[in-house]
Short mmCIF file of C-alpha atoms and ligand atoms in Angstrom, two decimals:
data_model
loop_
_atom_site.label_atom_id
_atom_site.label_comp_id
_atom_site.label_asym_id
_atom_site.label_seq_id
_atom_site.Cartn_x
_atom_site.Cartn_y
_atom_site.Cartn_z
CA MET A 127 25.63 46.03 169.50
CA THR A 128 29.45 47.09 169.15
CA VAL A 129 31.31 46.90 172.39
CA PHE A 130 34.35 49.47 172.66
CA VAL A 131 36.83 49.33 175.23
CA ILE A 132 39.01 52.67 175.40
CA THR A 133 41.90 53.12 177.81
CA GLY A 134 42.59 56.79 178.71
CA ALA A 135 39.19 57.74 178.36
CA SER A 136 38.79 60.22 180.99
CA ASP A 137 40.26 63.10 179.01
CA GLY A 138 41.99 64.15 175.82
CA ILE A 139 41.92 61.79 172.78
CA GLY A 140 40.27 58.99 174.50
CA ALA A 141 37.37 60.92 175.84
CA GLU A 142 36.71 62.36 172.63
CA MET A 143 36.92 59.15 170.58
CA ALA A 144 34.08 57.75 172.92
CA ARG A 145 31.90 60.83 172.45
CA GLN A 146 32.33 60.49 168.71
CA LEU A 147 31.69 56.67 168.83
CA ALA A 148 28.48 57.31 170.79
CA ARG A 149 27.14 60.00 168.54
CA THR A 150 27.91 58.01 165.33
CA HIS A 151 26.55 54.53 166.77
CA GLY A 152 24.01 55.52 169.07
CA ALA A 153 22.24 52.76 170.80
CA GLN A 154 24.42 50.29 168.45
CA ALA A 155 27.46 51.34 170.90
CA ALA A 156 28.45 50.07 174.17
CA LEU A 157 31.32 52.10 175.47
CA VAL A 158 33.80 50.72 178.49
CA LEU A 159 35.84 53.40 179.61
CA ALA A 160 38.95 53.13 181.38
CA ALA A 161 41.15 55.74 183.45
CA ARG A 162 42.12 56.61 186.98
CA ASN A 163 40.10 59.16 187.41
CA GLN A 164 36.68 58.26 188.36
CA ALA A 165 34.74 61.31 188.53
CA LYS A 166 35.94 62.60 185.03
CA LEU A 167 35.40 59.00 183.39
CA GLU A 168 31.70 59.03 184.92
CA GLU A 169 31.32 62.37 183.13
CA VAL A 170 32.29 61.19 179.77
CA ALA A 171 30.27 58.01 180.26
CA GLN A 172 27.27 60.38 181.03
CA GLN A 173 27.88 62.55 177.67
CA CYS A 174 28.05 59.00 175.80
CA ARG A 175 24.60 58.03 177.29
CA ALA A 176 23.27 61.55 176.52
CA ALA A 177 24.10 60.52 172.70
CA GLY A 178 22.22 57.30 173.29
CA ALA A 179 25.02 54.81 173.73
CA LYS A 180 25.61 52.43 176.65
CA ALA A 181 28.37 53.14 178.56
CA GLU A 182 30.40 51.87 181.78
CA ALA A 183 32.99 53.71 183.65
CA VAL A 184 35.65 51.08 185.03
CA MET A 185 38.39 52.91 187.08
CA THR A 186 41.73 51.26 185.86
CA ASP A 187 45.44 51.91 186.43
CA VAL A 188 46.81 50.15 183.20
CA ALA A 189 50.19 50.16 185.13
CA GLN A 190 48.62 47.28 187.17
CA GLU A 191 48.22 43.93 185.13
CA ALA A 192 45.41 42.76 187.53
CA GLN A 193 43.61 46.06 186.76
CA CYS A 194 43.84 45.48 183.09
CA ARG A 195 42.69 42.09 183.04
CA ALA A 196 39.66 43.20 185.45
CA LEU A 197 38.88 45.79 183.09
CA VAL A 198 38.25 43.14 180.42
CA ASP A 199 36.45 40.94 182.53
CA LYS A 200 33.88 43.71 183.52
CA ALA A 201 33.68 44.54 179.92
CA VAL A 202 32.47 41.21 179.04
CA GLN A 203 30.49 40.79 182.22
CA ALA A 204 28.54 44.00 181.31
CA PHE A 205 28.05 43.49 177.49
CA GLY A 206 29.23 39.50 176.66
CA ARG A 207 31.62 40.60 173.92
CA ILE A 208 34.51 43.09 172.93
CA ASP A 209 34.46 44.17 169.40
CA ALA A 210 37.48 47.09 169.75
CA LEU A 211 39.99 47.77 172.08
CA VAL A 212 41.70 51.04 172.14
CA ASN A 213 45.10 51.19 173.74
CA ASN A 214 45.12 55.02 174.35
CA ALA A 215 46.04 55.68 177.96
CA GLY A 216 49.60 57.33 178.07
CA VAL A 217 51.71 59.73 179.94
CA SER A 218 54.27 62.26 178.29
CA ALA A 219 57.65 63.21 179.49
CA GLN A 220 60.15 66.00 178.41
CA ALA A 221 63.54 65.78 179.66
CA LEU A 222 67.25 65.55 178.66
CA LEU A 223 68.86 62.33 179.81
CA SER A 224 71.73 64.42 181.42
CA ASP A 225 69.45 66.34 183.63
CA VAL A 226 67.89 63.22 185.20
CA ARG A 227 69.32 62.61 188.50
CA ALA A 228 70.13 58.71 189.14
CA GLN A 229 67.66 58.56 191.94
CA ASP A 230 64.80 59.81 189.66
CA LEU A 231 65.42 57.48 186.66
CA HIS A 232 63.00 55.12 187.97
CA TRP A 233 60.06 57.08 186.15
CA TYR A 234 61.69 55.80 182.87
CA GLU A 235 60.10 52.48 184.07
CA ASP A 236 56.86 53.85 185.40
CA LEU A 237 56.23 55.42 181.91
CA MET A 238 56.94 52.02 180.31
CA ARG A 239 54.31 50.55 182.58
CA VAL A 240 51.57 52.93 181.41
CA ASN A 241 52.38 53.42 177.63
CA PHE A 242 53.79 49.97 176.84
CA TRP A 243 52.93 47.32 179.31
CA GLY A 244 49.20 48.76 179.90
CA ALA A 245 48.91 48.26 176.32
CA VAL A 246 50.36 44.52 176.47
CA TRP A 247 48.43 43.62 179.34
CA CYS A 248 44.90 44.73 177.99
CA THR A 249 45.53 43.44 174.71
CA HIS A 250 46.57 39.99 176.25
CA ALA A 251 43.54 39.91 178.14
CA ALA A 252 41.08 40.86 175.39
CA LEU A 253 42.67 38.65 172.40
CA PRO A 254 40.31 35.39 173.15
CA HIS A 255 37.16 37.96 173.04
CA LEU A 256 38.42 39.90 169.87
CA LYS A 257 39.46 36.77 168.06
CA GLU A 258 35.90 35.57 168.72
CA SER A 259 34.35 38.99 167.34
CA ARG A 260 37.09 39.30 164.61
CA GLY A 261 37.43 42.88 166.04
CA ASN A 262 39.62 45.79 166.05
CA ILE A 263 42.62 46.65 168.11
CA VAL A 264 43.98 50.31 168.03
CA ALA A 265 47.33 51.38 169.52
CA VAL A 266 47.92 55.09 169.87
CA SER A 267 51.64 55.61 169.50
CA SER A 268 53.08 58.99 168.35
CA LEU A 269 55.36 60.44 165.87
CA ALA A 270 57.73 60.50 168.55
CA GLY A 271 57.52 56.68 168.18
CA LEU A 272 58.67 56.91 164.60
CA VAL A 273 61.57 59.54 164.99
CA GLY A 274 63.45 59.68 168.06
CA VAL A 275 62.64 63.00 169.52
CA PRO A 276 65.37 65.17 171.47
CA GLY A 277 64.26 65.53 175.34
CA ARG A 278 61.84 62.22 174.91
CA THR A 279 64.44 59.50 175.27
CA ALA A 280 61.68 57.82 177.77
CA TYR A 281 58.62 58.78 176.04
CA SER A 282 60.01 57.71 172.22
CA ALA A 283 61.37 54.25 173.69
CA THR A 284 57.81 53.61 175.09
CA LYS A 285 56.50 54.32 171.77
CA PHE A 286 58.77 52.56 169.65
CA ALA A 287 58.15 49.65 171.65
CA MET A 288 54.45 49.69 171.00
CA ASN A 289 55.19 49.78 167.40
CA GLY A 290 57.39 46.65 167.61
CA PHE A 291 54.82 45.12 169.79
CA PHE A 292 51.57 45.62 167.74
CA GLU A 293 53.31 45.30 164.26
CA ALA A 294 54.50 41.76 165.25
CA LEU A 295 51.19 40.94 166.65
CA ARG A 296 49.43 42.10 163.32
CA ALA A 297 51.53 39.43 161.49
CA GLU A 298 50.43 36.90 164.17
CA LEU A 299 46.70 38.08 163.80
CA LYS A 300 46.82 38.13 159.74
CA HIS A 301 44.51 35.19 159.30
CA ALA A 302 42.46 35.66 162.61
CA GLY A 303 40.28 38.53 161.27
CA VAL A 304 41.51 40.99 163.85
CA SER A 305 42.96 44.20 162.57
CA VAL A 306 45.81 46.13 164.42
CA THR A 307 45.89 49.67 163.70
CA LEU A 308 48.51 51.86 164.95
CA ALA A 309 47.86 55.72 165.20
CA TYR A 310 50.77 58.21 165.19
CA PRO A 311 49.32 61.66 166.09
CA GLY A 312 51.50 64.57 165.88
CA VAL A 313 51.14 67.48 168.49
CA VAL A 314 47.53 67.28 169.45
CA ALA A 315 45.81 70.15 171.78
CA THR A 316 45.55 68.06 174.86
CA GLN A 317 46.90 68.61 178.40
CA ILE A 318 49.31 65.76 178.04
CA ARG A 319 52.62 67.53 177.74
CA TYR A 320 51.49 69.89 181.00
CA ARG A 321 50.69 66.65 182.94
CA GLY A 322 54.00 64.87 181.62
CA TYR A 323 57.15 64.13 183.78
CA ASN A 324 59.80 66.47 183.81
CA ALA A 325 63.48 65.38 184.93
CA ARG A 326 62.50 65.08 188.50
CA GLY A 327 59.54 62.61 187.52
CA GLU A 328 56.95 65.40 188.37
CA ALA A 329 54.17 66.96 186.49
CA ALA A 330 55.96 69.56 183.98
CA GLY A 331 53.14 72.13 184.26
CA SER A 332 54.45 73.25 180.64
CA SER A 333 55.00 71.98 177.35
CA GLY A 334 58.63 71.72 175.85
CA LEU A 335 57.08 71.84 172.20
CA LYS A 336 56.00 74.68 170.20
CA GLU A 337 52.06 74.22 170.55
CA GLU A 338 50.91 76.54 167.74
CA GLY A 339 49.49 74.67 164.80
CA ALA A 340 48.46 71.61 167.11
CA MET A 341 45.72 69.37 165.65
CA SER A 342 42.45 69.53 167.24
CA VAL A 343 41.55 66.68 169.57
CA GLU A 344 38.40 66.31 167.55
CA GLU A 345 40.28 65.88 164.33
CA CYS A 346 42.91 63.55 165.81
CA SER A 347 40.00 61.22 167.21
CA ARG A 348 37.99 61.57 163.93
CA ARG A 349 41.21 60.04 161.92
CA ILE A 350 41.93 57.39 164.40
CA ILE A 351 38.30 56.27 164.26
CA ALA A 352 38.34 55.95 160.47
CA GLY A 353 41.59 54.14 160.81
CA MET A 354 40.13 51.53 163.00
CA VAL A 355 36.82 51.31 160.95
CA ALA A 356 38.50 50.84 157.75
CA ARG A 357 41.07 48.35 159.31
CA LYS A 358 44.08 50.33 158.31
CA ARG A 359 47.54 49.10 159.30
CA GLU A 360 48.53 52.70 160.24
CA VAL A 361 47.06 56.14 160.70
CA VAL A 362 50.20 58.68 160.33
CA MET A 363 49.15 62.17 161.05
CA THR A 364 50.46 65.54 159.54
CA ALA A 365 52.55 65.70 156.35
CA LYS A 366 55.66 66.42 158.20
CA GLY A 367 55.14 63.17 160.02
CA LYS A 368 54.73 61.24 156.79
CA LEU A 369 57.67 62.78 155.26
CA GLY A 370 59.85 62.47 158.30
CA ARG A 371 59.35 58.86 158.27
CA PHE A 372 60.77 58.33 154.68
CA MET A 373 63.48 61.05 155.12
CA LYS A 374 64.84 59.23 158.20
CA LEU A 375 65.80 56.53 155.62
CA LEU A 376 67.69 58.81 153.37
CA ALA A 377 68.90 61.88 155.30
CA PRO A 378 68.59 61.34 159.02
CA GLY A 379 70.58 64.00 159.88
CA VAL A 380 68.17 66.45 158.53
CA VAL A 381 65.51 64.85 160.40
CA GLU A 382 67.13 65.24 163.86
CA ASN A 383 67.44 68.82 162.91
CA ILE A 384 63.56 69.16 162.16
CA ALA A 385 63.19 67.31 165.52
CA LEU A 386 65.49 69.81 167.31
CA ALA A 387 63.69 72.75 165.84
CA ALA A 388 60.31 71.43 167.43
CA LEU A 389 61.63 72.28 170.85
CA LYS A 390 61.36 75.55 172.60
CA ASP A 391 64.72 77.16 173.07
CA GLU A 392 64.72 76.64 177.00
CA VAL A 393 64.59 72.77 176.51
CA LYS A 394 66.84 72.35 173.66
CA PRO A 395 70.12 70.64 174.68
CA HIS A 396 73.05 72.77 175.20
N1 NAP B 131 48.11 64.92 172.35
C1 NAP B 131 49.27 64.57 171.78
O1 NAP B 131 49.82 65.50 171.23
C2 NAP B 131 49.60 63.38 171.48
C3 NAP B 131 50.61 63.00 170.41
C4 NAP B 131 50.87 62.01 170.14
C5 NAP B 131 50.61 60.75 170.92
N2 NAP B 131 49.51 61.02 171.99
C6 NAP B 131 49.15 59.76 172.41
O2 NAP B 131 47.80 59.97 172.72
C7 NAP B 131 47.32 58.97 173.85
C8 NAP B 131 46.25 59.95 174.49
O3 NAP B 131 46.89 61.32 174.99
P1 NAP B 131 46.06 62.89 175.26
O4 NAP B 131 46.69 63.62 174.44
O5 NAP B 131 44.71 62.56 174.93
O6 NAP B 131 46.61 62.88 176.64
P2 NAP B 131 45.54 63.42 178.14
O7 NAP B 131 44.49 64.24 177.57
O8 NAP B 131 46.52 63.56 179.14
O9 NAP B 131 44.67 61.92 178.42
C9 NAP B 131 45.58 60.82 178.81
C10 NAP B 131 44.75 59.64 179.13
O10 NAP B 131 45.43 58.62 179.80
C11 NAP B 131 45.00 58.28 181.02
N3 NAP B 131 46.07 57.76 181.81
C12 NAP B 131 47.21 58.30 182.23
N4 NAP B 131 47.84 57.18 183.05
C13 NAP B 131 47.00 56.28 183.25
C14 NAP B 131 47.14 55.23 183.76
N5 NAP B 131 48.36 54.87 184.53
N6 NAP B 131 46.20 54.18 183.77
C15 NAP B 131 44.93 54.47 183.16
N7 NAP B 131 44.90 55.53 182.39
C16 NAP B 131 45.84 56.37 182.28
C17 NAP B 131 44.42 59.54 181.70
O11 NAP B 131 43.51 59.33 182.63
P3 NAP B 131 43.68 59.43 184.22
O12 NAP B 131 44.60 60.48 184.42
O13 NAP B 131 42.32 59.62 184.48
O14 NAP B 131 44.14 58.27 184.49
C18 NAP B 131 43.76 60.14 180.38
O15 NAP B 131 42.39 59.78 180.34
C19 NAP B 131 48.47 58.77 174.49
O16 NAP B 131 48.99 57.50 174.56
C20 NAP B 131 49.47 59.64 173.88
O17 NAP B 131 50.87 59.19 174.23
C21 NAP B 131 49.20 62.18 172.23
#
């Protein structure tokens, strides 16, 4: 049996990864699903069970270290091992720094607790089990973690932090048999930007990005799973993302212009 722990599994990419793993592995998969919304988590767990897999919904706020440790403990209690940890839970944000009032700036720290610290805490707790199984770690970063995106000073910072942490960890684990796959999705058709913070730290309710041409959540999840199974170092999605990364070294000004062009006019810096 292969035991997968997935954070942010109540919706979007995490939920779809769980469903796809349940379908492909059937009774050979045990899925431990973590997020805050228990009802939605349970719904995803049911979908996984209907596909023949074992599934446990574990209500978890990854912004709380104790809850991350409890998640790992529950996974081991339920299934006796952990083969893969998918650090996927994340929150988005869209605001120009100059539009954020001093009394609201604390949400930058909140975002870091979910996107970065949540992944650190879960990974630290799961590491002895992953070493034992010679398993896989996945970190769902973003193209906004490869290129600084205007309006995303907070979000880009959390994803750059993830990259540094997991790249260093990958080297530490080189001889331990544990793979570390960093996934860099571009724009994927989920609700993340609508739920993400605005300058006041409230749910934005709208997306600041042009959403046409977004990758489907199914395709994104399929690519991340393929990268994990193949123990790839990275999964960089979209040709623009791959090109942008190299162009940043050669012509950073051009990459800034491309990043600005991805914004809707109403959220562009003036
Ligand atoms: N969609 C994109 O275009 C895109 C692009 C690049 C990278 N990504 C990254 O992909 C990952 C998944 O995003 P998505 O698009 O699937 O977003 P989504 O549909 O909004 O799902 C986010 C998931 O994270 C969970 N979550 C949020 N805060 C949490 C917390 N404090 N504790 C535990 N779980 C929490 C949510 O569940 P609850 O609300 O129930 O807690 C939900 O299950 C994120 O890391 C995101 O940054 C997405």
